[in-house]
Coordinates of C-alpha atoms in Angstrom, one line a residue:
Chain A
M328 CA 0.1 -0.1 -0.2
N329 CA 3.0 2.4 0.7
S330 CA 6.0 3.2 -1.4
G331 CA 9.2 2.2 0.5
P332 CA 9.7 0.1 3.5
A333 CA 6.3 -0.5 4.9
L334 CA 5.7 2.2 7.6
V335 CA 2.2 0.7 8.3
S336 CA 1.1 -2.9 7.6
I337 CA -2.6 -3.6 7.2
L338 CA -3.7 -7.4 7.3
R339 CA -6.8 -9.0 7.4
Q340 CA -8.0 -11.8 10.0
G341 CA -11.4 -13.1 9.3
S342 CA -13.6 -9.9 9.4
T343 CA -11.1 -8.0 11.3
L344 CA -8.4 -5.9 9.8
I345 CA -5.1 -5.4 11.8
A346 CA -3.2 -2.2 11.0
S347 CA 0.1 -1.9 12.8
I348 CA 2.0 1.2 12.7
H349 CA 5.7 0.4 12.7
T350 CA 7.4 3.6 13.2
A351 CA 6.8 7.3 13.9
L352 CA 4.7 8.8 11.2
D353 CA 4.5 12.4 10.2
D354 CA 1.3 14.1 9.4
S355 CA 1.2 13.4 5.8
E356 CA 2.1 9.8 6.5
L357 CA -0.7 9.8 9.0
V358 CA -3.3 11.1 6.3
R359 CA -2.2 8.5 3.9
F360 CA -2.6 5.7 6.5
R361 CA -6.0 6.8 7.1
T362 CA -7.2 6.9 3.6
D363 CA -5.8 3.5 2.9
L364 CA -7.4 2.0 6.1
V365 CA -10.8 3.5 5.1
G366 CA -10.4 2.2 1.9
Q367 CA -9.4 -1.4 2.9
I368 CA -12.4 -1.6 4.9
G369 CA -14.7 -1.5 2.3
E370 CA -12.8 -3.6 0.2
H371 CA -12.3 -6.4 2.7
R372 CA -15.9 -5.9 4.1
C373 CA -14.6 -5.9 7.6
R374 CA -16.5 -5.9 10.7
G375 CA -13.6 -4.7 12.9
V376 CA -10.5 -2.8 12.8
I377 CA -7.6 -2.9 15.2
I378 CA -5.1 0.0 15.3
D379 CA -1.8 -1.2 16.9
V380 CA 0.1 2.2 18.2
A381 CA 2.8 0.5 20.3
A382 CA 5.1 1.8 18.1
L383 CA 4.4 5.5 18.3
D384 CA 6.5 7.2 20.9
V385 CA 4.3 10.3 20.4
I386 CA 0.9 10.9 20.0
D387 CA 0.3 14.6 19.6
S388 CA -2.7 16.5 19.0
F389 CA -2.8 15.6 15.1
A390 CA -2.3 11.9 15.7
A391 CA -5.1 11.7 18.2
L392 CA -7.3 13.2 15.8
T393 CA -6.4 11.2 13.0
L394 CA -7.0 7.9 15.1
R395 CA -10.3 9.7 16.0
T396 CA -11.3 10.3 12.4
I397 CA -10.5 6.9 11.5
A398 CA -12.7 5.5 14.1
E399 CA -15.5 7.4 13.2
M400 CA -15.0 7.0 9.7
A401 CA -14.7 3.0 10.2
R402 CA -18.1 3.4 12.3
L403 CA -19.7 4.9 9.4
R404 CA -18.4 2.2 7.1
G405 CA -20.1 -0.5 9.9
A406 CA -16.8 -1.6 11.4
R407 CA -15.9 -1.0 15.2
T408 CA -12.4 0.2 15.7
V409 CA -10.1 -0.5 18.5
I410 CA -6.9 0.9 19.6
V411 CA -4.4 -1.3 21.3
G412 CA -0.7 -0.8 22.5
I413 CA -0.8 2.8 23.8
Q414 CA 2.7 3.3 25.7
P415 CA 2.2 4.2 29.4
E416 CA 4.1 7.5 28.9
V417 CA 2.0 8.3 26.1
A418 CA -1.1 7.8 27.6
F419 CA 0.4 10.1 30.3
T420 CA 1.3 12.7 27.9
M421 CA -2.3 12.3 26.3
V422 CA -4.2 13.0 29.5
R423 CA -1.9 16.1 30.4
L424 CA -2.3 17.4 27.2
G425 CA -6.2 17.3 27.6
M426 CA -6.9 15.0 24.7
G427 CA -8.3 11.4 24.6
T428 CA -9.2 8.9 21.9
G429 CA -12.9 10.2 22.3
G430 CA -15.5 7.2 22.5
I431 CA -13.2 4.7 20.9
P432 CA -12.6 1.4 22.6
T433 CA -9.1 0.6 23.7
A434 CA -7.2 -2.5 24.6
L435 CA -3.7 -3.4 26.0
D436 CA -2.7 -5.3 23.3
L437 CA -3.5 -7.0 20.1
E438 CA -4.8 -10.1 22.1
E439 CA -7.0 -8.0 24.0
G440 CA -8.1 -6.0 21.0
L441 CA -9.2 -9.1 19.3
A442 CA -10.9 -10.4 22.4
L443 CA -12.6 -7.2 22.6
L444 CA -13.8 -7.3 19.0
T445 CA -15.0 -11.0 18.7
G446 CA -16.3 -10.9 22.5
G447 CA -18.9 -8.4 21.4
A448 CA -21.2 -7.5 24.1
D449 CA -18.6 -9.3 26.7
G450 CA -15.7 -7.1 25.4
D451 CA -17.9 -3.9 25.8
R452 CA -18.5 -4.7 29.3
R453 CA -15.0 -5.3 30.2
R454 CA -14.1 -1.8 28.3
S455 CA -16.4 0.1 30.8
Chain B
M916 CA 68.7 1.1 -29.9
T917 CA 71.7 -0.8 -31.3
P918 CA 71.0 0.2 -35.1
S919 CA 71.2 3.9 -34.1
Q920 CA 74.3 3.3 -32.2
S921 CA 75.9 1.4 -34.7
A922 CA 74.9 4.1 -37.5
E923 CA 76.3 6.7 -35.6
D924 CA 79.4 5.1 -35.0
A925 CA 79.7 4.2 -38.7
D926 CA 79.0 7.9 -39.5
L927 CA 81.7 8.8 -37.3
A928 CA 84.2 6.5 -38.3
G929 CA 83.1 6.1 -42.1
D930 CA 84.9 8.4 -44.9
S931 CA 83.0 9.9 -47.6
G932 CA 84.0 7.8 -50.1
R933 CA 81.3 6.0 -51.9
R934 CA 77.8 7.2 -52.6
L935 CA 74.7 5.1 -53.3
A936 CA 73.1 5.6 -56.7
G937 CA 69.6 6.7 -57.4
E938 CA 68.5 3.4 -58.6
D939 CA 70.0 1.5 -55.7
L940 CA 68.2 3.9 -53.0
T941 CA 65.1 3.2 -55.0
E942 CA 65.3 -0.6 -54.6
L943 CA 66.5 -0.3 -51.1
L944 CA 63.3 1.6 -50.3
A945 CA 61.3 -1.0 -51.9
I946 CA 62.8 -3.8 -49.6
V947 CA 62.6 -1.5 -46.8
R948 CA 59.0 -1.0 -47.3
R949 CA 58.4 -4.4 -47.6
V950 CA 60.0 -5.3 -44.3
V951 CA 58.2 -2.5 -42.3
G952 CA 54.8 -3.1 -44.0
A953 CA 55.1 -6.7 -43.0
R954 CA 55.8 -6.3 -39.3
V955 CA 53.5 -2.8 -39.1
G956 CA 51.0 -3.2 -41.7
S957 CA 49.7 0.1 -42.9
L958 CA 49.9 1.9 -39.6
P959 CA 50.5 5.6 -40.2
I960 CA 53.8 4.9 -38.4
A961 CA 55.2 2.6 -40.9
E962 CA 56.1 5.5 -43.5
D963 CA 58.0 7.1 -40.7
L964 CA 59.9 3.8 -39.7
V965 CA 61.0 3.6 -43.5
Q966 CA 62.3 7.2 -43.5
E967 CA 64.1 6.6 -40.2
T968 CA 65.8 3.2 -41.6
L969 CA 67.2 4.9 -44.8
T970 CA 68.5 7.9 -42.9
R971 CA 70.6 5.5 -41.0
V972 CA 71.2 3.1 -43.8
L973 CA 72.4 6.4 -45.8
A974 CA 74.3 7.4 -42.9
A975 CA 76.1 4.1 -42.5
A976 CA 76.7 3.4 -46.1
P977 CA 80.1 4.6 -46.4
S978 CA 81.3 2.1 -43.8
V979 CA 79.3 -0.7 -45.2
D980 CA 80.2 -3.1 -48.0
P981 CA 77.8 -2.4 -50.9
G982 CA 77.1 -5.9 -51.2
L983 CA 76.0 -6.0 -48.0
L984 CA 73.8 -2.7 -47.8
E985 CA 70.6 -4.8 -48.4
P986 CA 70.7 -7.1 -45.5
Y987 CA 72.1 -4.2 -43.2
A988 CA 68.9 -2.2 -44.2
I989 CA 66.6 -5.0 -43.4
V990 CA 68.3 -5.7 -39.8
T991 CA 68.0 -2.0 -39.2
A992 CA 64.4 -1.9 -40.2
K993 CA 63.9 -4.9 -38.3
N994 CA 65.4 -3.3 -35.3
L995 CA 63.8 -0.3 -35.8
V996 CA 60.1 -2.0 -35.3
A997 CA 61.4 -3.9 -32.8
S998 CA 62.4 -1.3 -30.5
M999 CA 59.1 0.6 -31.5
W1000 CA 57.1 -2.3 -30.3
R1001 CA 59.5 -2.3 -27.0
D1002 CA 59.1 1.3 -26.5
D1003 CA 55.2 1.1 -26.8
D1004 CA 55.0 -1.8 -24.6
R1005 CA 57.3 -0.2 -21.9
K1006 CA 54.9 3.0 -22.1
R1007 CA 51.7 1.1 -21.7
R1008 CA 53.2 -0.9 -18.7
N1009 CA 54.3 2.3 -16.9
Q1010 CA 51.3 4.6 -18.2
H1011 CA 49.7 4.4 -14.8
R1012 CA 52.8 5.8 -13.0
A1013 CA 52.4 9.0 -15.1
A1014 CA 48.9 9.7 -13.9
D1015 CA 49.2 12.8 -11.7
L1016 CA 46.1 12.2 -9.3
R1017 CA 46.5 15.8 -7.8
A1018 CA 43.4 17.9 -8.9
P1019 CA 44.7 20.5 -11.3
E1020 CA 45.0 23.6 -9.5
S1021 CA 41.9 25.8 -10.4
P1022 CA 42.1 29.1 -11.8
E1023 CA 39.9 30.6 -9.0
A1024 CA 42.2 29.1 -6.3
Q1025 CA 45.0 31.9 -6.0
A1026 CA 41.9 34.5 -5.9
L1027 CA 40.7 32.6 -3.1
I1028 CA 44.2 32.6 -1.6
D1029 CA 44.5 36.2 -2.1
E1030 CA 40.8 37.2 -0.7
E1031 CA 41.6 35.3 2.5
R1032 CA 44.8 36.8 2.8
S1033 CA 43.5 40.2 2.6
A1034 CA 40.6 39.1 4.6
M1035 CA 43.0 38.0 7.6
A1036 CA 45.2 41.0 7.1
S1037 CA 42.4 43.4 7.8
A1038 CA 41.0 41.2 10.5
L1039 CA 44.6 41.5 12.2
G1040 CA 44.5 45.1 11.4
R1041 CA 41.5 45.5 13.3
L1042 CA 42.8 44.1 16.6
D1043 CA 44.5 46.4 18.8
E1044 CA 48.1 46.3 18.9
H1045 CA 48.4 44.3 22.2
E1046 CA 46.0 41.6 21.3
R1047 CA 48.1 41.5 17.7
A1048 CA 51.4 41.0 19.3
L1049 CA 50.1 38.4 21.8
L1050 CA 48.5 36.3 19.0
I1051 CA 51.5 36.5 16.9
E1052 CA 53.8 35.6 19.5
H1053 CA 51.9 32.6 20.5
E1054 CA 50.5 31.5 17.3
L1055 CA 53.6 32.2 15.2
R1056 CA 56.6 32.1 17.1
G1057 CA 55.3 29.2 19.1
T1058 CA 56.0 30.7 22.4
D1059 CA 54.0 29.0 25.0
T1060 CA 51.7 30.6 27.6
R1061 CA 53.9 30.1 30.4
T1062 CA 56.8 31.8 28.9
I1063 CA 54.4 34.9 28.0
A1064 CA 53.1 34.7 31.4
E1065 CA 56.5 35.0 33.0
E1066 CA 57.5 38.0 30.8
E1067 CA 54.4 39.9 31.5
G1068 CA 54.2 38.9 35.3
T1069 CA 50.9 37.3 34.9
T1070 CA 49.7 33.9 35.1
P1071 CA 49.5 31.4 32.1
G1072 CA 45.6 31.3 32.7
A1073 CA 45.0 34.8 32.5
V1074 CA 47.1 34.7 29.2
A1075 CA 45.1 31.6 27.6
A1076 CA 41.8 33.5 28.5
R1077 CA 43.6 36.5 26.8
L1078 CA 44.4 34.6 23.9
S1079 CA 41.1 32.9 23.4
R1080 CA 39.3 36.4 23.7
S1081 CA 42.0 37.7 20.8
R1082 CA 41.1 34.4 18.6
A1083 CA 37.4 34.9 19.1
R1084 CA 37.6 38.8 18.0
L1085 CA 39.7 37.8 15.3
R1086 CA 37.2 34.8 13.9
V1087 CA 34.7 37.6 14.0
E1088 CA 37.1 40.4 12.4
Y1089 CA 38.1 37.7 9.7
V1090 CA 34.4 36.7 8.6
L1091 CA 33.4 40.2 8.6
G1092 CA 36.3 40.8 6.4
L1093 CA 35.5 38.2 3.9
D1094 CA 32.1 39.4 3.4
S1095 CA 33.4 43.0 3.1
G1096 CA 30.4 44.2 4.2
D1097 CA 29.6 46.4 7.5
P1098 CA 27.2 45.1 9.8
P1099 CA 23.9 46.3 9.3
T1100 CA 23.3 47.1 13.1
D1101 CA 25.3 48.3 16.1
R1102 CA 24.2 45.0 17.9
C1103 CA 25.6 42.4 15.2
R1104 CA 29.6 42.7 16.2
P1105 CA 28.9 42.2 19.7
V1106 CA 26.3 39.5 19.1
L1107 CA 28.8 37.7 16.6
L1108 CA 31.6 38.1 19.2
A1109 CA 29.6 36.5 21.9
L1110 CA 28.8 33.7 19.7
S1111 CA 32.6 33.3 18.6
S1112 CA 33.6 32.9 22.1
A1113 CA 30.9 30.6 22.9
D1114 CA 30.2 32.7 25.9
R1115 CA 26.5 31.5 26.6
R1116 CA 25.9 34.0 29.4
R1117 CA 26.9 37.1 27.0
Q1118 CA 24.7 35.4 24.3
R1119 CA 22.0 35.4 26.7
E1120 CA 22.4 39.2 27.9
L1121 CA 22.4 39.9 24.1
D1122 CA 19.6 37.8 23.3
A1123 CA 21.6 36.6 20.5
A1124 CA 19.1 33.9 19.2
T1125 CA 16.7 36.1 18.2
H1126 CA 19.0 38.5 16.8
L1127 CA 20.4 35.6 14.7
F1128 CA 17.1 34.8 13.4
N1129 CA 16.1 38.3 12.5
C1130 CA 19.1 39.4 11.1
D1131 CA 20.2 37.9 7.8
F1132 CA 23.5 39.1 7.8
C1133 CA 24.4 37.6 11.3
G1134 CA 22.5 34.5 10.4
R1135 CA 24.7 34.1 7.3
L1136 CA 28.0 34.9 9.3
S1137 CA 27.6 33.1 12.4
E1138 CA 27.4 29.9 10.4
P1139 CA 31.2 29.3 10.6
L1140 CA 31.4 30.6 13.9
L1141 CA 28.8 28.3 15.5
A1142 CA 30.2 25.3 13.4
R1143 CA 33.0 25.2 15.7
G1144 CA 31.6 24.9 19.0
Q1145 CA 28.4 23.4 18.5
R1146 CA 29.0 19.9 19.5
Q1147 CA 30.4 20.7 23.0
D1148 CA 27.5 23.3 23.4
G1149 CA 24.5 21.3 24.1
V1150 CA 22.8 23.5 21.8
L1151 CA 21.0 22.4 18.7
R1152 CA 19.4 24.1 16.0
I1153 CA 16.9 22.3 14.1
P1154 CA 15.3 24.2 10.8
I1155 CA 12.0 23.1 10.3
A1156 CA 10.2 23.5 6.7
A1157 CA 8.1 20.4 6.1
D1158 CA 6.2 17.5 7.8
P1159 CA 9.1 15.0 8.0
D1160 CA 11.3 17.7 9.9
I1161 CA 8.8 17.4 12.5
V1162 CA 9.4 13.6 13.3
K1163 CA 13.1 14.3 12.9
A1164 CA 13.3 17.3 15.3
R1165 CA 11.2 15.2 17.9
G1166 CA 13.6 12.4 17.7
S1167 CA 16.8 14.6 18.3
V1168 CA 15.1 16.6 21.0
R1169 CA 14.2 13.5 22.8
E1170 CA 18.1 12.1 22.0
L1171 CA 19.4 15.4 23.2
A1172 CA 17.2 15.3 26.4
G1173 CA 17.9 11.7 27.0
R1174 CA 21.6 12.9 27.9
L1175 CA 20.3 14.5 30.7
G1176 CA 18.9 11.4 32.4
F1177 CA 15.1 12.2 32.1
S1178 CA 12.6 9.9 32.5
R1179 CA 10.9 8.1 29.7
T1180 CA 7.7 10.0 30.6
D1181 CA 9.2 13.6 30.8
L1182 CA 11.0 12.8 27.4
T1183 CA 7.5 11.6 25.6
V1184 CA 5.9 14.9 26.9
L1185 CA 8.7 16.7 25.6
A1186 CA 8.5 15.3 22.2
T1187 CA 4.8 15.5 22.1
A1188 CA 5.2 19.5 23.0
V1189 CA 8.0 20.1 20.3
S1190 CA 5.7 18.1 17.8
E1191 CA 2.9 20.5 18.5
L1192 CA 5.5 23.6 18.1
C1193 CA 6.7 22.4 15.0
R1194 CA 3.4 21.5 13.5
N1195 CA 2.5 25.0 14.1
I1196 CA 5.5 26.2 12.2
V1197 CA 4.9 24.1 9.2
R1198 CA 1.2 24.8 9.3
F1199 CA 1.2 28.6 9.7
A1200 CA 4.4 30.1 8.7
G1201 CA 6.0 27.4 6.4
S1202 CA 9.4 27.1 7.9
G1203 CA 11.3 28.0 10.8
E1204 CA 13.8 26.8 13.3
L1205 CA 13.9 25.4 16.6
L1206 CA 16.7 26.2 19.2
V1207 CA 17.3 23.3 21.7
E1208 CA 19.5 24.2 24.7
L1209 CA 20.5 22.0 27.8
L1210 CA 20.1 24.0 31.0
E1211 CA 22.2 23.3 34.1
E1212 CA 20.7 25.7 36.6
P1213 CA 19.1 25.1 39.3
R1214 CA 18.3 21.8 37.6
P1215 CA 18.9 19.9 34.3
G1216 CA 16.5 21.2 32.0
V1217 CA 15.9 21.5 28.3
R1218 CA 14.5 24.6 26.5
V1219 CA 13.2 24.6 23.3
T1220 CA 12.8 27.9 21.5
A1221 CA 10.3 27.5 18.1
R1222 CA 10.7 30.7 16.0
D1223 CA 9.2 31.5 12.9
R1224 CA 8.7 34.5 10.5
G1225 CA 5.2 33.7 9.6
P1226 CA 2.0 35.8 9.7
G1227 CA 2.1 35.7 13.4
I1228 CA -0.9 35.3 15.5
A1229 CA -3.5 38.1 15.9
D1230 CA -5.6 37.1 18.8
L1231 CA -3.0 35.3 21.3
E1232 CA -5.6 34.8 23.9
A1233 CA -7.9 32.8 21.6
A1234 CA -4.8 30.9 20.1
L1235 CA -4.1 29.9 24.2
R1236 CA -7.8 29.0 24.8
D1237 CA -8.8 25.1 24.5
G1238 CA -10.6 24.0 21.7
V1239 CA -10.1 26.9 19.2
S1240 CA -8.6 25.5 16.1
T1241 CA -7.8 27.1 12.6
Y1242 CA -7.1 24.3 10.7
G1243 CA -9.7 21.9 11.9
G1244 CA -7.5 20.1 14.5
L1245 CA -8.4 19.7 18.4
G1246 CA -7.6 22.9 19.1
L1247 CA -5.2 21.4 21.8
G1248 CA -2.1 22.8 20.2
L1249 CA -0.7 25.7 22.1
P1250 CA -2.9 25.1 25.3
G1251 CA -1.8 21.7 25.5
V1252 CA 2.0 22.6 25.3
R1253 CA 1.3 25.1 28.1
R1254 CA -0.4 22.4 30.2
L1255 CA 2.4 20.0 29.3
M1256 CA 5.7 22.0 30.1
D1257 CA 6.9 23.6 33.3
E1258 CA 7.5 27.1 31.6
F1259 CA 5.9 28.6 28.5
A1260 CA 6.2 31.7 27.0
I1261 CA 5.0 33.4 23.9
T1262 CA 5.5 36.4 21.7
S1263 CA 3.7 37.0 18.7
E1264 CA 3.8 40.0 16.3
P1265 CA 1.1 39.9 13.4
G1266 CA 3.2 40.0 10.3
A1267 CA 6.6 39.3 12.0
G1268 CA 6.4 36.2 13.4
T1269 CA 6.1 34.2 16.8
T1270 CA 8.4 32.6 19.3
V1271 CA 7.3 30.3 21.5
T1272 CA 9.5 29.1 24.6
I1273 CA 9.2 26.2 26.7
T1274 CA 11.3 24.8 29.4
I1275 CA 11.0 21.3 31.0
W1276 CA 13.0 20.6 34.2
G1277 CA 14.2 17.3 35.2
K1278 CA 12.2 15.8 38.2
D1279 CA 13.7 15.5 41.6
P1280 CA 12.8 12.1 42.5
T1281 CA 12.3 13.0 45.9
T1282 CA 9.5 15.5 45.3

């Protein structure tokens, strides 16, 4: 999907798309990632999207906004989004900065994220 | 070159008795042509060899038996051809030795040297007599600081300090001389001097960083002065012009602050704040720069100054209020940075640019 060494990989597992960000992305790369991901949701008829941000050392206001936009776009396309792998320092910074991921479900890691998506109601309860 | 040797010997020894008849010569010429042609083919050099052979045969003719003139000519021709091949071969084998790998001196080199010399001369001329004498004594004559100190009745340390001040001034005068322009403002020279001597206190007093950013003249001249001392200084200038620079700046700041032993959380907080500031530069001003300084007093800290010469912010208060965004962002940029940092200062002049200075102090684990 991208040119050059993959900054992001998007894999399909069943009806779930797993997007892993491998390195720090700049703004234009984030926007391209958003476009690619939302495009693939339709292509693969996915019900769920997991975005793994464990490799992001910084989630600033633009990155947070992009994640929220992706989740909202995915929702409109009929897929639920879970963000996984937010680092503890990043979480701390996001809270201090005063931004969150809005209402996007989050999970500790990929495994939890998958469980959340496949578990349905069960997962929802765990989130709250 | 045996044939040539023998030909000359023959010439020396020979008497001018017999002469060659015209038809004999024509006959010889044909033979020599055939011999040379058989070995060299129709190369352009063939005719040269033929002529050379004939010259030698003619020179030797008086001392050679007329009946043996024909074989003599043939042998001479063969020898000439053989020595030509040998010479060629030797040249080929040794060709690499002839290559001069030094770059040819460019025509402007001398002009550059002259220019440098005159700049240095004018720079030396602008130093006061005492400084000049000291520099020449130490740098050219190689007198060590101790000897100079003894002569003047001071300490080597004092001499070294004076030397370094003189060198700093010389550097400033030298770049000014090379540029052959007068500094546009009164502040330029003191600022350049403070930069040249890497005197950070003086730089702060003069607010050198702001001056450098606003004064193109000093910005240009300061490059060679700053290039000297940047590494040991713990000061980093990062130009910001496009999206990828944001990620790079984030990394450099994190790396620099990491040297102070900041916690991972503080590093992330700092990197996030830097990211927001850089984004503002790219979005609103197009380009600008970050100045990262490591602070030591009263605690280890990092100060980042983000400057641009963009349109400035008309309503600072609105820009610092949460949720006000001008480009469809979260509106958390500046207020968020203010929340993240220990110190935050912003100045902005519509039409002239914006400067944001943020500071984060290392956290004392006991508090």
